[in-house]
Coordinates of C-alpha atoms in Angstrom, one line a residue:
X1 CA 0.0 0.0 0.0
X2 CA 2.8 2.4 0.9
X3 CA 4.7 1.7 -2.3
X4 CA 1.5 1.8 -4.5
X5 CA 0.3 5.1 -3.0
X6 CA 3.7 6.6 -3.2
X7 CA 4.1 5.7 -6.9
X8 CA 0.6 7.0 -7.7
X9 CA 1.3 10.3 -5.9
X10 CA 4.5 10.5 -8.0
X11 CA 2.4 10.3 -11.1
X12 CA 2.6 6.6 -11.9
X13 CA -0.5 4.6 -12.7
X14 CA -1.9 1.5 -11.0
X15 CA -3.4 -1.0 -13.4
X16 CA -5.7 -3.9 -12.8
X17 CA -4.4 -7.3 -13.9
X18 CA -7.3 -9.7 -13.9
X19 CA -5.2 -12.9 -14.0
X20 CA -2.9 -11.9 -11.2
X21 CA -2.6 -14.6 -8.5
X22 CA -1.7 -13.9 -4.9
X23 CA -0.8 -16.9 -2.8
X24 CA -1.6 -16.6 0.9
X25 CA -1.2 -18.7 3.9
X26 CA -4.3 -18.5 6.1
X27 CA -3.5 -18.2 9.9
X28 CA -3.6 -21.6 11.7
X29 CA -4.7 -20.2 15.0
X30 CA -6.0 -17.1 16.7
X31 CA -2.6 -15.7 17.6
X32 CA -1.6 -15.6 13.9
X33 CA -5.0 -14.3 12.9
X34 CA -4.7 -11.5 15.5
X35 CA -1.3 -10.5 14.2
X36 CA -2.5 -10.6 10.6
X37 CA -5.5 -8.4 11.2
X38 CA -3.6 -6.0 13.4
X39 CA -0.9 -5.7 10.8
X40 CA -3.4 -5.0 8.0
X41 CA -5.4 -2.4 10.0
X42 CA -2.4 -0.7 11.5
X43 CA -0.7 -0.6 8.1
X44 CA -3.7 0.9 6.4
X45 CA -4.1 3.6 9.1
X46 CA -0.3 4.3 9.1
X47 CA -0.5 4.8 5.3
X48 CA -3.5 7.1 5.7
X49 CA -1.5 9.2 8.2
X50 CA 1.5 9.3 5.9
X51 CA -0.1 9.8 2.5
X52 CA -3.7 11.2 2.8
X53 CA -2.8 14.8 2.3
X54 CA -0.9 14.2 -0.9
X55 CA -3.6 11.7 -2.1
X56 CA -6.2 14.5 -1.7
X57 CA -4.1 16.7 -4.0
X58 CA -2.7 14.1 -6.5
X59 CA -5.3 11.3 -6.5
X60 CA -8.6 12.7 -5.2
X61 CA -10.7 9.6 -6.3
X62 CA -8.4 7.3 -4.4
X63 CA -8.5 9.7 -1.4
X64 CA -12.3 9.5 -1.6
X65 CA -12.2 5.7 -1.3
X66 CA -9.7 6.0 1.6
X67 CA -12.0 8.5 3.4
X68 CA -15.0 6.2 2.8
X69 CA -13.0 3.3 4.4
X70 CA -12.3 5.5 7.4
X71 CA -16.0 6.5 7.6
X72 CA -16.9 2.8 7.6
X73 CA -14.5 2.2 10.4
X74 CA -15.8 5.1 12.4
X75 CA -19.5 4.2 11.9
X76 CA -19.2 0.4 12.2
X77 CA -19.8 0.4 16.0
X78 CA -23.0 2.4 15.4
X79 CA -24.2 -0.1 12.9
X80 CA -23.5 -3.0 15.3
X81 CA -25.3 -1.2 18.1
X82 CA -28.3 -0.3 16.0
X83 CA -30.5 -3.3 17.0
X84 CA -30.1 -2.2 20.6
X85 CA -30.8 1.4 19.8
X86 CA -33.8 0.5 17.6
X87 CA -35.2 -1.7 20.4
X88 CA -34.7 1.0 23.0
X89 CA -36.0 3.9 21.0
X90 CA -39.0 2.3 19.2
X91 CA -40.2 -0.1 21.8
X92 CA -39.6 -3.0 19.3
X93 CA -38.7 -6.2 21.1
X94 CA -35.0 -7.1 20.9
X95 CA -35.7 -10.2 18.6
X96 CA -37.7 -8.0 16.2
X97 CA -35.1 -5.3 16.2
X98 CA -32.3 -7.8 15.6
X99 CA -34.3 -9.5 12.8
X100 CA -34.7 -6.1 11.0
X101 CA -31.0 -5.4 11.5
X102 CA -30.0 -8.8 10.3
X103 CA -32.3 -8.6 7.3
X104 CA -30.9 -5.2 6.2
X105 CA -27.3 -6.4 6.8
X106 CA -27.9 -9.5 4.7
X107 CA -29.3 -7.4 1.9
X108 CA -26.0 -5.5 1.9
X109 CA -23.8 -8.6 2.4
X110 CA -25.4 -11.2 0.0
X111 CA -24.9 -9.4 -3.4
X112 CA -21.1 -9.2 -3.2
X113 CA -20.9 -12.8 -1.9
X114 CA -23.2 -14.1 -4.7
X115 CA -21.2 -12.1 -7.3
X116 CA -17.9 -13.4 -6.0
X117 CA -19.1 -17.0 -5.8
X118 CA -20.3 -16.9 -9.4
X119 CA -17.2 -15.1 -10.7
X120 CA -14.9 -17.6 -9.0
X121 CA -17.0 -20.6 -9.9
X122 CA -17.6 -21.5 -6.3
X123 CA -20.6 -23.4 -5.1
X124 CA -23.1 -20.9 -3.9
X125 CA -24.3 -23.1 -1.1
X126 CA -20.8 -23.4 0.2
X127 CA -20.4 -19.7 0.3
X128 CA -23.7 -19.0 1.9
X129 CA -23.2 -21.6 4.6
X130 CA -20.1 -19.6 5.7
X131 CA -22.0 -16.3 6.3
X132 CA -21.7 -16.6 10.1
X133 CA -17.9 -16.6 9.6
X134 CA -18.2 -13.3 7.8
X135 CA -19.8 -11.8 10.8
X136 CA -17.1 -13.1 13.1
X137 CA -14.5 -11.7 10.8
X138 CA -16.3 -8.3 10.7
X139 CA -16.4 -8.2 14.5
X140 CA -12.6 -8.9 14.7
X141 CA -11.9 -6.3 12.0
X142 CA -13.9 -3.6 13.8
X143 CA -11.9 -4.1 17.0
X144 CA -8.5 -4.0 15.3
X145 CA -9.5 -1.2 12.9
X146 CA -10.5 1.0 15.9
X147 CA -7.3 0.1 17.7
X148 CA -5.3 1.1 14.6
X149 CA -7.3 4.2 14.1
X150 CA -6.7 5.4 17.7
X151 CA -3.0 4.5 17.7
X152 CA -1.9 5.5 14.2
X153 CA -4.1 8.5 13.6
X154 CA -4.4 9.9 17.2
X155 CA -1.7 8.6 19.5
X156 CA 1.2 8.6 17.0
X157 CA 0.8 12.2 15.9
X158 CA 0.5 13.2 19.6
X159 CA 3.8 11.3 20.2
X160 CA 2.0 9.1 22.7
X161 CA 2.7 5.8 20.8
X162 CA 5.1 4.5 18.3
X163 CA 2.6 2.8 16.0
X164 CA 3.5 0.0 13.6
X165 CA 7.2 -0.2 13.7
X166 CA 7.8 -4.0 13.4
X167 CA 6.1 -5.9 10.6
X168 CA 5.7 -9.3 12.1
X169 CA 4.3 -11.6 9.5
X170 CA 2.1 -14.0 11.4
X171 CA 2.2 -16.7 8.7
X172 CA 0.7 -20.1 9.4
X173 CA 3.7 -21.9 7.9
X174 CA 6.2 -20.4 10.3
X175 CA 7.1 -22.3 13.4
X176 CA 5.4 -20.8 16.5
X177 CA 7.2 -17.7 17.8
X178 CA 9.2 -17.5 14.6
X179 CA 7.2 -15.3 12.3
X180 CA 9.2 -13.3 9.8
X181 CA 10.0 -9.9 11.3
X182 CA 10.8 -7.0 9.0
X183 CA 11.4 -3.5 10.3
X184 CA 8.9 -1.0 8.9
X185 CA 10.0 2.5 7.9

């Protein structure tokens, strides 16, 4: 992200390569998963801190997408709390409020999943049966995105934290405690 945004700010173009393949090793356990999500979220917020001003000037459309991602991070807790707020403010029973929330959320979640399944030739039933995993992942992402937001965009500029300085690659194929460590600039 740092390299790509830096090159785009410098006037280079990013191009979409439809047949590109990125091999990944999924985390084997929660420790590696936690490291991976923390690294992704902290890296994103660190790049926002480092590049957003120049993106606004040189790549306004990319800056708009970055700002929308930040907006999503900021509003996600409100979305997750909305069944409780709906129940408390409208007098709707908690199960009814949750059903409305889940229905709306599924309307937003299903189209991209169906599209991706068809595009990748995956069995639709296999994708749909894993929807609960998407919600677990969303919850973890919200926690680590907020942590990254507070640390990288608030505490680091105030010099109250160092932020992401060590890039520990929590890969599943590395022996426990021996993830690849690369210093971040």
